[in-house]
Amino acid sequence: MQKFDVIVVGGGMVGASVALSLAEQGLTIAVIEKQQPSHVDDSAPYNLRVSAISLGSEQLLKQLDVWQHIVSQRHAPYRKLAIWESDYSYTEFDAASISQPHLGHIIENHVIQHAIWQKLSGHNNVQLFVGESVTALVQDNKQCNIQLSNSEHMSAKLLLAADGAHSTIRQLANIGTTGWDYQQSAMLINVETEYEQQDITWQYMTPQGPRAFLPLQHNQASLVWYDSPDKIKQLLSLNNQQLTDAVEATFPSRLGKVSVIDKGAFPLTRRHANRYSQGRVVLLGDAAHTINPLAGQGVNIGFKDVKALVEHIVSAIAEGKPWDNKDVLKGYERARRTDNLLMMSAMDAFYFGFKHPSGVVKLLRNAGLAIANKAPVIKEQALKYACGL
């Protein structure tokens, strides 16, 4: 049986970053991931899965010394964020208001994952197990023991679950969740655009759901179309020209002319684990929480989980205390659970508020946006929080 300090299950953006962070602290790490990250090819079409990486997440990736590799690939910085339902409620946030050069970057998920894996694969404290999954978990007061799909056994002081919304580890550890389905789906549409790369990301709110624009490099963009599952299913059945016509008929005129390149969709769900640790099992990222993607906060709050857990472990090591004990894990949960719940609830309030059909509610929400647009202190604080600063 192989023994490690920490086993990380899930080598996506969050799992890979926590593995690298802890390896840099001298801990021995095993990373179990079903699929090797895809090779980054700048000549290939953009992948549908992109993330809006906040300033806070950028800081973490710089600390891991992978940011320069990431931005040497395709990325699109944005300086402004806009939201509106009607012309008089148009609200725009600008990086200059918080003395920053940008608010974030739109980057393909696999670009971020590949950059972290390149450093992981050459790290002396890391061993990668690709193509494997966990089939059994037993833990006691001293360690976690797991069995892999190839029947291999290994143990560690901590088992970190970063294996996504349908986390196997969360289920094996008997950690329940609360949440609901939003009865909506989000369609991702990669398009070629009339305009050159823009420095703004925006959301136009409609009763059916938002229409969102994410800038990509050159004359390309990622669009997000929120709607009922039936509507999204119907849109998926269209050919690219038909979908192009539907986009131009539905999205704001500021989008300009577009041509659809690729499309995909996923249902919207909210899930929150009842606890973030059980014994020596710890949840991070989507294994702990899935959030409405309205403001692109999913991976960013996952990176916040990484920061908090690593800070608590490093603090214990510096003080000569056991870094794997219950107090450390509870400290991590206290640091993240309330903050995550606040962000999830804020996104839900925003989402449901704009879906409410009442004319009075519509008047109030548009008045609220108009007022917020003229309240610089409120805008700045909200922007700093969203950026992870």
Coordinates of C-alpha atoms in Angstrom, one line a residue:
M1 CA 0.0 0.0 0.0
Q2 CA 1.3 3.4 -1.0
K3 CA 1.2 6.1 1.7
F4 CA 0.9 9.9 1.1
D5 CA 0.3 12.9 3.3
V6 CA -2.7 14.0 1.1
I7 CA -4.7 12.3 -1.6
V8 CA -6.6 14.6 -4.0
V9 CA -9.4 13.1 -6.0
G10 CA -10.1 15.2 -9.1
G11 CA -7.4 16.9 -11.1
G12 CA -9.5 19.7 -12.5
M13 CA -8.7 23.4 -11.9
V14 CA -9.5 23.3 -8.2
G15 CA -8.1 19.9 -7.5
A16 CA -4.9 20.5 -9.4
S17 CA -4.3 23.8 -7.7
V18 CA -4.8 22.5 -4.2
A19 CA -2.5 19.6 -5.0
L20 CA 0.2 21.9 -6.2
S21 CA -0.2 24.3 -3.3
L22 CA 0.3 21.6 -0.7
A23 CA 3.1 20.0 -2.6
E24 CA 4.9 23.3 -2.5
Q25 CA 4.6 23.1 1.3
G26 CA 6.6 19.8 1.3
L27 CA 3.7 17.4 1.7
T28 CA 3.6 14.3 -0.4
I29 CA 0.6 14.3 -2.7
A30 CA -1.3 11.7 -4.9
V31 CA -3.7 13.1 -7.5
I32 CA -6.3 10.7 -8.9
E33 CA -7.9 11.9 -12.2
K34 CA -9.9 10.0 -14.7
Q35 CA -8.7 11.9 -17.8
Q36 CA -5.5 13.5 -18.7
P37 CA -5.9 17.3 -19.5
S38 CA -6.2 17.9 -23.2
H39 CA -3.3 19.4 -25.1
V40 CA -3.5 23.1 -25.7
D41 CA -3.7 23.9 -29.4
D42 CA -4.2 27.6 -30.2
S43 CA -5.1 26.7 -33.8
A44 CA -8.1 24.6 -32.7
P45 CA -11.5 26.2 -32.2
Y46 CA -12.3 27.6 -28.8
N47 CA -13.5 25.0 -26.2
L48 CA -17.0 25.7 -25.0
R49 CA -16.0 25.5 -21.4
V50 CA -14.5 28.9 -20.4
S51 CA -14.3 30.7 -17.0
A52 CA -14.2 34.3 -16.0
I53 CA -11.1 34.3 -13.8
S54 CA -11.3 37.0 -11.2
L55 CA -8.4 39.1 -9.8
G56 CA -8.4 37.0 -6.6
S57 CA -8.0 33.8 -8.6
E58 CA -5.3 35.4 -10.7
Q59 CA -3.4 36.1 -7.5
L60 CA -3.5 32.4 -6.6
L61 CA -2.4 31.2 -10.0
K62 CA 0.5 33.7 -9.9
Q63 CA 1.5 32.3 -6.5
L64 CA 1.6 28.8 -8.0
D65 CA 3.8 30.2 -10.8
V66 CA 1.5 29.1 -13.6
W67 CA -0.1 32.4 -14.6
Q68 CA 2.5 33.3 -17.1
H69 CA 2.0 30.0 -18.9
I70 CA -1.7 30.5 -18.9
V71 CA -1.7 34.0 -20.4
S72 CA 0.9 32.9 -23.0
Q73 CA -2.0 30.9 -24.4
R74 CA -5.4 32.3 -25.5
H75 CA -7.0 34.6 -23.0
A76 CA -9.2 37.7 -23.1
P77 CA -8.9 40.3 -20.4
Y78 CA -12.0 42.4 -19.7
R79 CA -12.0 45.8 -18.0
K80 CA -15.8 46.4 -17.7
L81 CA -18.9 44.5 -16.6
A82 CA -22.4 45.7 -17.6
I83 CA -25.9 44.6 -16.7
W84 CA -29.3 45.9 -17.7
E85 CA -32.9 45.1 -18.2
S86 CA -34.0 48.4 -19.7
D87 CA -32.1 51.3 -21.1
Y88 CA -32.6 53.5 -18.0
S89 CA -31.3 50.8 -15.7
Y90 CA -28.1 50.2 -17.5
T91 CA -25.3 49.7 -14.9
E92 CA -21.6 49.4 -15.7
F93 CA -18.7 48.5 -13.5
D94 CA -15.2 49.6 -14.5
A95 CA -11.8 48.3 -13.2
A96 CA -10.6 51.9 -13.0
S97 CA -13.0 52.5 -10.1
I98 CA -11.1 50.0 -7.9
S99 CA -7.7 51.1 -9.3
Q100 CA -7.1 47.9 -11.3
P101 CA -6.0 47.4 -14.9
H102 CA -8.8 44.8 -15.5
L103 CA -11.5 42.9 -13.7
G104 CA -10.6 39.4 -14.9
H105 CA -9.8 37.2 -17.9
I106 CA -12.0 34.8 -19.9
I107 CA -9.9 31.7 -20.3
E108 CA -10.7 28.1 -21.5
N109 CA -10.8 25.7 -18.5
H110 CA -8.5 23.2 -20.1
V111 CA -5.8 25.9 -20.6
I112 CA -5.8 26.6 -16.9
Q113 CA -5.8 22.9 -16.0
H114 CA -3.1 22.0 -18.5
A115 CA -0.8 24.8 -17.1
I116 CA -1.1 23.5 -13.5
W117 CA -0.6 19.9 -14.6
Q118 CA 2.6 20.8 -16.4
K119 CA 4.0 21.9 -13.1
L120 CA 2.4 19.0 -11.1
S121 CA 3.9 16.4 -13.5
G122 CA 7.4 17.5 -12.8
H123 CA 7.0 18.0 -9.0
N124 CA 9.0 15.6 -6.8
N125 CA 6.3 15.5 -4.1
V126 CA 3.5 14.6 -6.5
Q127 CA 2.4 11.3 -8.0
L128 CA -0.3 11.3 -10.7
F129 CA -2.8 8.4 -11.2
V130 CA -4.5 9.0 -14.5
G131 CA -7.4 6.9 -15.8
E132 CA -8.3 5.7 -12.3
S133 CA -11.2 6.3 -9.9
V134 CA -11.9 5.6 -6.3
T135 CA -14.1 2.5 -5.7
A136 CA -13.9 2.2 -1.9
L137 CA -13.2 4.4 1.1
V138 CA -12.5 3.5 4.8
Q139 CA -11.2 5.9 7.3
D140 CA -10.2 5.9 11.0
N141 CA -8.8 8.3 13.5
K142 CA -5.3 8.3 11.8
Q143 CA -5.8 7.9 8.1
C144 CA -8.0 7.4 5.0
N145 CA -7.7 4.2 3.0
I146 CA -9.0 4.0 -0.5
Q147 CA -9.1 1.4 -3.3
L148 CA -8.7 2.4 -6.9
S149 CA -10.5 1.0 -10.0
N150 CA -7.3 -1.0 -10.7
S151 CA -7.6 -2.6 -7.2
E152 CA -4.6 -0.7 -6.0
H153 CA -4.8 0.5 -2.4
M154 CA -3.3 3.7 -0.9
S155 CA -3.7 5.8 2.3
A156 CA -3.2 9.3 3.4
K157 CA -3.8 11.6 6.4
L158 CA -6.3 13.7 4.4
L159 CA -8.5 12.9 1.4
L160 CA -9.5 16.0 -0.5
A161 CA -12.6 15.6 -2.7
A162 CA -12.4 17.9 -5.8
D163 CA -14.2 15.5 -8.0
G164 CA -17.1 17.7 -9.1
A165 CA -20.8 18.2 -8.5
H166 CA -21.5 14.5 -8.5
S167 CA -18.6 13.7 -6.2
T168 CA -18.0 10.0 -5.6
I169 CA -16.0 10.8 -2.5
R170 CA -18.7 12.9 -1.0
Q171 CA -21.1 10.0 -1.4
L172 CA -18.7 7.5 0.0
A173 CA -18.1 9.7 3.0
N174 CA -21.9 9.9 3.5
I175 CA -22.0 13.7 3.3
G176 CA -25.5 14.9 2.2
T177 CA -26.4 18.0 0.2
T178 CA -29.3 20.5 0.1
G179 CA -30.4 22.3 -3.1
W180 CA -32.7 22.4 -6.0
D181 CA -32.9 22.5 -9.8
Y182 CA -33.7 25.9 -11.3
Q183 CA -35.9 24.4 -14.1
Q184 CA -33.7 26.2 -16.5
S185 CA -30.7 25.4 -18.7
A186 CA -27.8 27.4 -20.0
M187 CA -26.7 27.2 -23.6
L188 CA -23.1 27.9 -24.5
I189 CA -22.6 29.3 -28.0
N190 CA -19.2 30.1 -29.5
V191 CA -19.4 32.6 -32.2
E192 CA -17.4 34.6 -34.7
T193 CA -18.2 38.3 -34.2
E194 CA -18.5 41.4 -36.4
Y195 CA -16.4 43.4 -33.9
E196 CA -12.8 42.9 -32.7
Q197 CA -12.2 41.7 -29.2
Q198 CA -14.0 43.9 -26.7
D199 CA -13.0 44.7 -23.1
I200 CA -16.4 44.2 -21.6
T201 CA -18.6 41.3 -20.5
W202 CA -22.3 41.9 -20.2
Q203 CA -25.6 40.4 -19.2
Y204 CA -29.0 41.5 -20.6
M205 CA -31.8 40.4 -18.3
T206 CA -35.0 39.0 -19.8
P207 CA -38.1 37.3 -18.3
Q208 CA -36.8 34.0 -19.8
G209 CA -33.4 34.4 -18.4
P210 CA -30.2 36.4 -19.0
R211 CA -28.4 36.7 -22.4
A212 CA -24.7 37.0 -21.6
F213 CA -21.6 38.0 -23.7
L214 CA -18.1 36.9 -22.8
P215 CA -15.3 38.3 -25.0
L216 CA -12.7 36.0 -26.5
Q217 CA -9.6 36.9 -28.5
H218 CA -9.8 38.5 -31.9
N219 CA -13.3 38.3 -33.6
Q220 CA -14.7 35.6 -31.3
A221 CA -16.9 35.4 -28.3
S222 CA -18.7 33.0 -26.0
L223 CA -22.5 33.6 -25.5
V224 CA -24.7 32.2 -22.8
W225 CA -28.4 31.8 -23.4
Y226 CA -30.5 31.0 -20.3
D227 CA -34.0 29.6 -21.0
S228 CA -36.4 26.8 -20.2
P229 CA -35.1 23.2 -20.8
D230 CA -37.6 22.8 -23.7
K231 CA -36.4 26.0 -25.3
I232 CA -32.8 25.1 -25.0
K233 CA -33.5 21.6 -26.4
Q234 CA -35.2 23.2 -29.4
L235 CA -32.2 25.6 -29.9
L236 CA -29.8 22.7 -29.8
S237 CA -31.7 21.0 -32.6
L238 CA -31.0 24.0 -35.0
N239 CA -28.2 24.0 -37.4
N240 CA -25.5 26.7 -37.1
Q241 CA -27.2 29.1 -39.5
Q242 CA -30.6 28.7 -37.9
L243 CA -29.1 29.3 -34.5
T244 CA -27.2 32.3 -35.8
D245 CA -30.5 33.8 -36.9
A246 CA -32.1 33.0 -33.5
V247 CA -29.2 34.7 -31.7
E248 CA -29.3 37.8 -33.8
A249 CA -33.1 38.0 -33.2
T250 CA -32.9 37.6 -29.4
F251 CA -29.6 39.1 -28.2
P252 CA -29.1 42.9 -27.9
S253 CA -28.1 44.8 -31.1
R254 CA -24.8 45.7 -29.4
L255 CA -23.7 42.1 -30.1
G256 CA -23.5 42.9 -33.9
K257 CA -23.5 40.3 -36.6
V258 CA -22.3 36.8 -35.5
S259 CA -21.8 33.4 -37.0
V260 CA -22.2 30.3 -34.8
I261 CA -19.2 28.0 -34.5
D262 CA -20.1 25.5 -31.8
K263 CA -22.8 25.0 -29.1
G264 CA -23.6 23.0 -26.0
A265 CA -25.9 23.1 -22.9
F266 CA -26.2 22.1 -19.3
P267 CA -29.0 22.3 -16.7
L268 CA -28.8 24.8 -13.8
T269 CA -28.7 23.3 -10.3
R270 CA -27.8 24.5 -6.9
R271 CA -26.2 22.1 -4.4
H272 CA -24.5 22.7 -1.1
A273 CA -22.9 20.0 1.0
N274 CA -24.3 19.8 4.6
R275 CA -20.7 19.9 5.8
Y276 CA -17.3 20.4 4.2
S277 CA -15.5 17.7 6.1
Q278 CA -16.3 14.3 7.5
G279 CA -13.5 12.7 9.5
R280 CA -10.4 13.0 7.3
V281 CA -12.4 13.7 4.1
V282 CA -12.5 17.4 2.9
L283 CA -14.7 18.8 0.1
L284 CA -13.6 21.7 -2.2
G285 CA -15.0 23.3 -5.3
D286 CA -18.0 21.8 -7.0
A287 CA -17.9 18.8 -4.7
A288 CA -18.9 21.2 -1.9
H289 CA -21.1 23.6 -3.8
T290 CA -22.5 24.3 -7.2
I291 CA -23.8 27.9 -7.8
N292 CA -25.9 29.6 -10.4
P293 CA -23.4 30.6 -13.0
L294 CA -25.0 34.0 -13.4
A295 CA -21.9 36.0 -12.4
G296 CA -19.2 33.4 -13.3
Q297 CA -18.3 32.8 -9.7
G298 CA -18.2 28.9 -9.8
V299 CA -14.4 28.3 -10.2
N300 CA -13.5 31.5 -8.4
I301 CA -15.2 30.4 -5.1
G302 CA -13.5 27.0 -5.6
F303 CA -10.1 28.8 -5.8
K304 CA -11.1 30.6 -2.6
D305 CA -11.6 27.2 -1.0
V306 CA -8.1 26.3 -2.0
K307 CA -6.6 29.4 -0.5
A308 CA -8.5 28.9 2.8
L309 CA -7.6 25.3 3.2
V310 CA -3.9 25.8 2.4
E311 CA -3.7 28.8 4.7
H312 CA -5.1 26.8 7.6
I313 CA -2.7 23.9 7.0
V314 CA 0.3 26.2 6.6
S315 CA -0.6 28.0 9.8
A316 CA -0.7 24.8 11.7
I317 CA 2.6 23.7 10.3
A318 CA 4.2 27.0 11.2
E319 CA 2.9 26.7 14.7
G320 CA 4.2 23.1 15.1
K321 CA 0.7 21.8 15.4
P322 CA -0.8 18.7 13.6
W323 CA -1.9 20.1 10.2
D324 CA -4.4 17.2 9.7
N325 CA -6.4 17.5 12.9
K326 CA -10.1 18.4 13.3
D327 CA -9.5 22.0 14.4
V328 CA -7.7 22.8 11.1
L329 CA -10.6 21.2 9.0
K330 CA -13.3 23.0 11.1
G331 CA -11.4 26.3 10.7
Y332 CA -11.4 25.8 6.9
E333 CA -15.2 25.1 7.0
R334 CA -15.9 28.1 9.1
A335 CA -13.9 30.3 6.7
R336 CA -15.6 29.1 3.6
R337 CA -19.1 27.9 4.3
T338 CA -20.6 31.2 5.3
D339 CA -18.9 33.1 2.5
N340 CA -20.0 30.5 -0.1
L341 CA -23.6 30.5 1.2
L342 CA -23.6 34.3 1.0
M343 CA -22.5 34.3 -2.6
M344 CA -24.9 31.5 -3.6
S345 CA -27.8 33.3 -1.9
A346 CA -26.9 36.6 -3.5
M347 CA -26.9 35.0 -7.0
D348 CA -30.2 33.4 -6.3
A349 CA -31.8 36.6 -5.1
F350 CA -30.5 38.3 -8.2
Y351 CA -31.6 35.5 -10.5
F352 CA -35.1 35.1 -9.0
G353 CA -35.6 38.8 -8.7
F354 CA -35.2 39.3 -12.4
K355 CA -37.4 36.4 -13.3
H356 CA -40.4 37.7 -11.2
P357 CA -43.2 38.7 -13.6
S358 CA -44.7 41.4 -11.5
G359 CA -44.7 44.9 -13.0
V360 CA -44.0 46.4 -9.5
V361 CA -41.1 44.1 -9.0
K362 CA -39.7 45.0 -12.4
L363 CA -40.0 48.7 -11.6
L364 CA -38.2 48.2 -8.3
R365 CA -35.3 46.1 -9.6
N366 CA -34.7 48.6 -12.5
A367 CA -34.8 51.5 -10.0
G368 CA -32.4 49.5 -7.8
L369 CA -29.9 49.2 -10.7
A370 CA -30.3 52.8 -11.7
I371 CA -29.6 53.9 -8.1
A372 CA -26.7 51.5 -7.8
N373 CA -25.2 53.0 -10.9
K374 CA -25.1 56.4 -9.3
A375 CA -23.7 55.1 -5.9
P376 CA -19.9 54.7 -6.5
V377 CA -19.1 53.5 -3.0
I378 CA -21.7 50.6 -3.2
K379 CA -20.5 49.7 -6.7
E380 CA -16.8 49.7 -5.6
Q381 CA -17.5 47.4 -2.6
A382 CA -19.6 45.0 -4.7
L383 CA -17.0 44.9 -7.4
K384 CA -14.1 44.2 -5.0
Y385 CA -16.1 41.4 -3.4
A386 CA -16.9 39.9 -6.8
C387 CA -13.3 40.1 -7.8
G388 CA -12.1 38.3 -4.7
L389 CA -10.2 41.4 -3.4

